Amino acid sequence: MVAARGPLTGPPMPALPPHKRSTNYGYYNPMDDGGSMLTQVQGTYPPGLGEPINVIISAYSDSQVLQNSLSNGGLINYFQSFGFSTECLGQSDDSVQTADLGDGNGYLNQTAVIRWDYGDASLGTCQETVEGGNHFRYWIQNGQSADSGAIFMATSYEMPIAEQHNIIVNGYNLGRDWLVGNATSQSTIVPTANVTNTSTYSGQTSFNNFTYATTVTYVSGLLQNTSDGINHYQTVAVDGLNAIDGLVAVLTVKMVQQASKTSGAEWTCRPKGLLWTFLTITCAVIVSLL
């Protein structure tokens, strides 16, 4: 827990609960304490390129959701509620990236890689590994100097393994927005070209007897609108635009109910995820032809 800053005018306030730490925004800006909103990627050309951390799950989310767990409606179950799951058959990703969230922990390896599951939370990420798709790496901001508990995610849409999992054209922005569309059960594609720092989305998803309400706001100022320092910048940038638009999607997630254990509620909102599978694959094909 980070102590309150500024002069005290009375007795110390009681500690805030873990899911509502005093961060103003539900996270600490990594750059305030020497961190970065770009990951470190090994073996890039030129050296030193990184990938944008373009999604944050706010610490103002319910604490149960922020637990890095599959059980009890935790973080992994939340990911599964909108079509993402853990690595194929428990295999780990060899392409490790690191991130410094400015919390005193320095650069740490990704906590895990989470992949689009193509409608099958158990085996679908095997298909994503082969065929490509949306995926993200995540880290938890929990060091002693900035212990928000927020989840920081580097999201992108990758090509098939036969194409070395390179990122599709505009794949950082599109990966972020397609994740937002799934997490809020949108019926149409989030219009990436029209997204600004005033854009908001909300909706509900369900899986494994838990239902989540997600509200998304886009913020500027954490990333730059740039191609400088961005991995795959030569091929991701489109039509003279930069590789990333500088926006970060901030998700606040509330657990709204536990459905009946006999209702089959784990699929309550998954059909929309399947619709998004078709829509996102179609968009990816179109974008790749541009």
Coordinates of C-alpha atoms in Angstrom, one line a residue:
M1 CA 0.0 0.0 0.0
V2 CA 1.4 3.4 -0.9
A3 CA 1.1 6.1 1.8
A4 CA -1.1 9.1 1.0
R5 CA 0.9 12.1 -0.3
G6 CA 0.7 15.6 0.9
P7 CA 0.3 17.1 4.4
L8 CA -2.0 15.4 6.9
T9 CA -4.7 17.6 8.4
G10 CA -6.0 15.0 10.8
P11 CA -5.8 11.4 11.9
P12 CA -4.6 9.0 9.2
M13 CA -7.4 7.7 7.0
P14 CA -8.1 3.9 7.2
A15 CA -6.5 1.8 4.5
L16 CA -8.6 1.5 1.4
P17 CA -9.7 -2.0 0.3
P18 CA -7.4 -3.7 -2.2
H19 CA -9.7 -3.0 -5.1
K20 CA -9.9 0.7 -4.4
R21 CA -6.4 1.9 -3.7
S22 CA -5.7 5.6 -3.7
T23 CA -4.5 6.0 -7.3
N24 CA -6.9 8.6 -8.7
Y25 CA -7.3 6.7 -11.9
G26 CA -7.3 3.1 -10.7
Y27 CA -3.7 2.6 -11.6
Y28 CA -0.4 4.4 -11.2
N29 CA 1.3 5.9 -14.3
P30 CA 4.4 3.7 -14.7
M31 CA 6.3 6.7 -16.2
D32 CA 6.0 8.6 -12.9
D33 CA 8.5 6.2 -11.3
G34 CA 10.8 5.3 -14.2
G35 CA 8.6 2.6 -15.8
S36 CA 7.3 2.5 -19.3
M37 CA 4.1 1.7 -21.2
L38 CA 6.2 -0.2 -23.8
T39 CA 7.3 -3.7 -23.2
Q40 CA 10.9 -4.9 -23.9
V41 CA 11.2 -7.4 -26.7
Q42 CA 14.3 -9.4 -27.2
G43 CA 16.0 -9.7 -30.6
T44 CA 14.2 -6.8 -32.4
Y45 CA 15.7 -5.0 -35.4
P46 CA 16.7 -2.4 -34.8
P47 CA 17.3 -3.3 -31.1
G48 CA 15.3 -1.8 -28.3
L49 CA 11.8 -1.9 -29.8
G50 CA 8.8 -2.7 -27.6
E51 CA 5.1 -3.3 -27.8
P52 CA 2.4 -1.0 -26.4
I53 CA 0.6 -1.8 -23.1
N54 CA -2.7 -0.6 -24.4
V55 CA -5.3 -2.0 -22.0
I56 CA -5.5 -1.7 -18.2
I57 CA -8.0 -3.4 -15.9
S58 CA -8.5 -0.7 -13.2
A59 CA -7.9 -1.3 -9.5
Y60 CA -11.4 0.1 -9.0
S61 CA -12.6 -3.2 -10.4
D62 CA -14.0 -5.7 -7.9
S63 CA -11.2 -7.3 -5.9
Q64 CA -12.5 -10.8 -6.7
V65 CA -11.9 -10.1 -10.4
L66 CA -8.4 -8.8 -9.8
Q67 CA -7.3 -12.1 -8.2
N68 CA -4.9 -13.9 -10.6
S69 CA -7.0 -17.1 -10.5
L70 CA -9.3 -19.3 -12.4
S71 CA -11.4 -20.1 -9.4
N72 CA -14.1 -18.0 -7.6
G73 CA -14.7 -15.8 -10.7
G74 CA -11.1 -14.5 -10.7
L75 CA -9.1 -12.9 -13.5
I76 CA -8.7 -15.9 -15.7
N77 CA -12.4 -16.7 -15.5
Y78 CA -13.1 -13.1 -16.5
F79 CA -10.9 -13.5 -19.5
Q80 CA -12.7 -16.6 -20.5
S81 CA -16.1 -14.8 -20.2
F82 CA -15.2 -12.8 -23.3
G83 CA -13.5 -15.4 -25.4
F84 CA -9.8 -15.6 -24.2
S85 CA -8.1 -18.4 -22.3
T86 CA -4.7 -19.6 -21.2
E87 CA -2.0 -21.1 -23.3
C88 CA -2.6 -24.3 -25.4
L89 CA -2.4 -27.4 -23.1
G90 CA -0.6 -25.4 -20.5
Q91 CA 2.4 -24.7 -22.7
S92 CA 4.4 -21.5 -22.0
D93 CA 5.2 -18.9 -24.7
D94 CA 8.9 -18.9 -25.5
S95 CA 8.8 -15.3 -26.7
V96 CA 8.9 -13.7 -23.3
Q97 CA 8.5 -10.0 -23.0
T98 CA 9.2 -7.9 -20.0
A99 CA 7.6 -4.7 -18.6
D100 CA 8.4 -2.1 -15.9
L101 CA 5.2 -0.8 -14.4
G102 CA 7.0 1.8 -12.2
D103 CA 6.1 0.0 -9.0
G104 CA 9.6 -0.8 -7.8
N105 CA 9.8 -4.3 -9.3
G106 CA 11.8 -3.2 -12.3
Y107 CA 11.4 -5.2 -15.5
L108 CA 9.6 -8.5 -15.0
N109 CA 8.6 -11.3 -17.4
Q110 CA 4.9 -11.4 -18.4
T111 CA 2.7 -13.1 -15.9
A112 CA 1.1 -15.1 -18.8
V113 CA 0.0 -15.0 -22.4
I114 CA -3.7 -15.1 -23.0
R115 CA -5.1 -16.1 -26.4
W116 CA -8.4 -15.9 -28.3
D117 CA -10.0 -19.3 -27.8
Y118 CA -12.2 -19.6 -30.9
G119 CA -15.2 -20.6 -28.8
D120 CA -13.5 -23.3 -26.8
A121 CA -12.0 -22.3 -23.5
S122 CA -10.2 -25.6 -23.1
L123 CA -8.5 -26.2 -26.4
G124 CA -9.3 -23.2 -28.6
T125 CA -6.0 -21.4 -27.8
C126 CA -4.2 -24.2 -29.7
Q127 CA -6.0 -23.0 -32.8
E128 CA -4.9 -19.4 -32.1
T129 CA -1.3 -20.5 -31.7
V130 CA -1.4 -22.1 -35.2
E131 CA -3.8 -19.8 -37.0
G132 CA -3.1 -16.5 -35.3
G133 CA -5.6 -14.1 -33.7
N134 CA -6.0 -11.7 -30.8
H135 CA -3.9 -12.2 -27.8
F136 CA -2.3 -10.3 -24.9
R137 CA 0.4 -10.5 -22.3
Y138 CA -0.3 -9.1 -18.9
W139 CA 1.5 -7.9 -15.8
I140 CA 0.2 -6.9 -12.3
Q141 CA 1.2 -3.5 -10.8
N142 CA 1.9 -4.7 -7.2
G143 CA 5.4 -3.5 -6.3
Q144 CA 5.9 -1.7 -3.0
S145 CA 6.3 1.8 -4.5
A146 CA 3.0 1.7 -6.6
D147 CA 0.8 -1.2 -5.4
S148 CA -2.4 -0.5 -7.3
G149 CA -3.2 -4.1 -8.1
A150 CA -4.2 -3.0 -11.6
I151 CA -3.7 -5.4 -14.6
F152 CA -1.6 -4.0 -17.5
M153 CA -2.1 -5.8 -20.9
A154 CA -0.1 -5.6 -24.1
T155 CA -2.7 -6.5 -26.7
S156 CA -2.3 -7.2 -30.4
Y157 CA -3.6 -9.3 -33.3
E158 CA -1.0 -11.7 -34.6
M159 CA -0.6 -13.6 -37.9
P160 CA -0.4 -17.5 -38.1
I161 CA 2.7 -19.3 -36.8
A162 CA 3.7 -19.9 -40.4
E163 CA 4.2 -16.2 -40.6
Q164 CA 6.2 -16.1 -37.4
H165 CA 3.3 -14.5 -35.4
N166 CA 4.0 -11.1 -36.9
I167 CA 1.4 -8.4 -36.1
I168 CA -1.2 -7.7 -38.7
V169 CA -1.5 -4.2 -40.2
N170 CA -2.8 -1.8 -37.5
G171 CA -2.8 -4.9 -35.2
Y172 CA -2.0 -3.1 -32.0
N173 CA -5.0 -0.7 -32.2
L174 CA -7.3 -3.4 -33.7
G175 CA -6.3 -6.0 -31.1
R176 CA -7.1 -3.5 -28.3
D177 CA -10.5 -2.5 -29.8
W178 CA -11.6 -6.1 -30.7
L179 CA -10.8 -7.1 -27.1
V180 CA -12.9 -4.1 -25.9
G181 CA -15.8 -5.2 -28.2
N182 CA -15.7 -8.7 -26.8
A183 CA -15.4 -7.6 -23.1
T184 CA -18.5 -5.3 -23.5
S185 CA -20.5 -7.7 -25.8
Q186 CA -20.8 -5.1 -28.6
S187 CA -22.9 -6.3 -31.6
T188 CA -20.7 -4.4 -34.1
I189 CA -17.0 -3.9 -34.5
V190 CA -15.6 -1.0 -32.4
P191 CA -14.7 1.6 -35.1
T192 CA -10.9 2.0 -34.4
A193 CA -10.5 4.9 -36.8
N194 CA -13.1 6.9 -34.8
V195 CA -12.0 6.0 -31.3
T196 CA -10.9 9.0 -29.2
N197 CA -10.1 9.8 -25.6
T198 CA -13.8 10.4 -25.0
S199 CA -15.0 7.0 -26.3
T200 CA -16.8 4.7 -23.8
Y201 CA -18.3 1.2 -24.0
S202 CA -20.1 -1.0 -21.6
G203 CA -21.7 -4.4 -21.4
Q204 CA -21.9 -7.8 -19.7
T205 CA -20.3 -11.2 -20.2
S206 CA -20.7 -14.5 -18.4
F207 CA -18.8 -17.7 -17.9
N208 CA -18.7 -20.6 -15.4
N209 CA -21.6 -19.2 -13.4
F210 CA -20.2 -15.7 -13.0
T211 CA -21.4 -12.5 -14.7
Y212 CA -19.3 -9.4 -15.2
A213 CA -20.2 -5.8 -16.1
T214 CA -17.4 -4.1 -17.9
T215 CA -17.1 -0.3 -18.5
V216 CA -14.4 0.9 -20.8
T217 CA -13.0 4.4 -21.2
Y218 CA -10.2 5.4 -23.5
V219 CA -7.5 7.6 -22.2
S220 CA -4.6 9.5 -23.8
G221 CA -1.3 10.6 -22.3
L222 CA 0.1 7.1 -21.3
L223 CA 1.2 6.2 -24.8
Q224 CA 2.2 8.4 -27.7
N225 CA 0.7 8.5 -31.2
T226 CA 3.8 7.2 -32.8
S227 CA 5.8 4.5 -34.7
D228 CA 9.0 5.3 -32.8
G229 CA 10.2 2.5 -30.7
I230 CA 7.3 0.2 -31.7
N231 CA 8.0 -3.4 -32.7
H232 CA 7.0 -4.3 -36.2
Y233 CA 6.6 -0.5 -36.9
Q234 CA 7.5 -1.0 -40.6
T235 CA 4.5 -3.3 -41.3
V236 CA 1.9 -2.4 -38.7
A237 CA 1.6 1.3 -39.6
V238 CA -1.2 1.8 -42.2
D239 CA -1.9 4.5 -44.8
G240 CA 0.6 6.9 -43.5
L241 CA -0.6 6.7 -39.9
N242 CA 1.5 5.7 -37.0
A243 CA 1.8 2.2 -35.7
I244 CA -0.2 3.1 -32.5
D245 CA -2.7 5.8 -31.9
G246 CA -1.6 6.6 -28.4
L247 CA -4.9 5.5 -26.7
V248 CA -5.2 3.1 -23.8
A249 CA -8.5 1.3 -23.0
V250 CA -9.1 1.3 -19.2
L251 CA -11.6 -1.4 -18.1
T252 CA -13.5 -1.3 -14.8
V253 CA -15.0 -4.7 -14.0
K254 CA -17.8 -5.4 -11.6
M255 CA -19.1 -8.9 -10.7
V256 CA -22.9 -8.5 -10.9
Q257 CA -24.1 -12.0 -10.2
Q258 CA -23.4 -15.7 -9.9
A259 CA -25.8 -17.6 -12.1
S260 CA -27.5 -20.9 -11.2
K261 CA -25.1 -23.8 -11.4
T262 CA -27.6 -25.8 -13.4
S263 CA -28.4 -23.1 -16.0
G264 CA -25.4 -23.6 -18.3
A265 CA -24.6 -19.9 -17.7
E266 CA -21.0 -20.3 -18.8
W267 CA -22.3 -19.8 -22.3
T268 CA -24.7 -16.9 -21.6
C269 CA -22.7 -14.4 -23.6
R270 CA -20.4 -16.6 -25.6
P271 CA -22.5 -16.6 -28.8
K272 CA -21.6 -13.0 -29.2
G273 CA -18.0 -13.9 -28.8
L274 CA -18.5 -16.4 -31.6
L275 CA -19.9 -13.6 -33.7
W276 CA -16.9 -11.6 -33.0
T277 CA -14.7 -14.5 -34.1
F278 CA -16.2 -14.2 -37.6
L279 CA -16.2 -10.5 -37.6
T280 CA -12.6 -10.1 -36.4
I281 CA -11.3 -12.8 -38.8
T282 CA -13.1 -11.1 -41.7
C283 CA -11.6 -7.7 -40.7
A284 CA -8.1 -9.2 -40.4
V285 CA -8.4 -10.6 -43.9
I286 CA -9.6 -7.3 -45.3
V287 CA -6.8 -5.4 -43.4
S288 CA -4.2 -7.8 -44.6
L289 CA -5.2 -7.0 -48.2
L290 CA -4.8 -3.3 -47.8

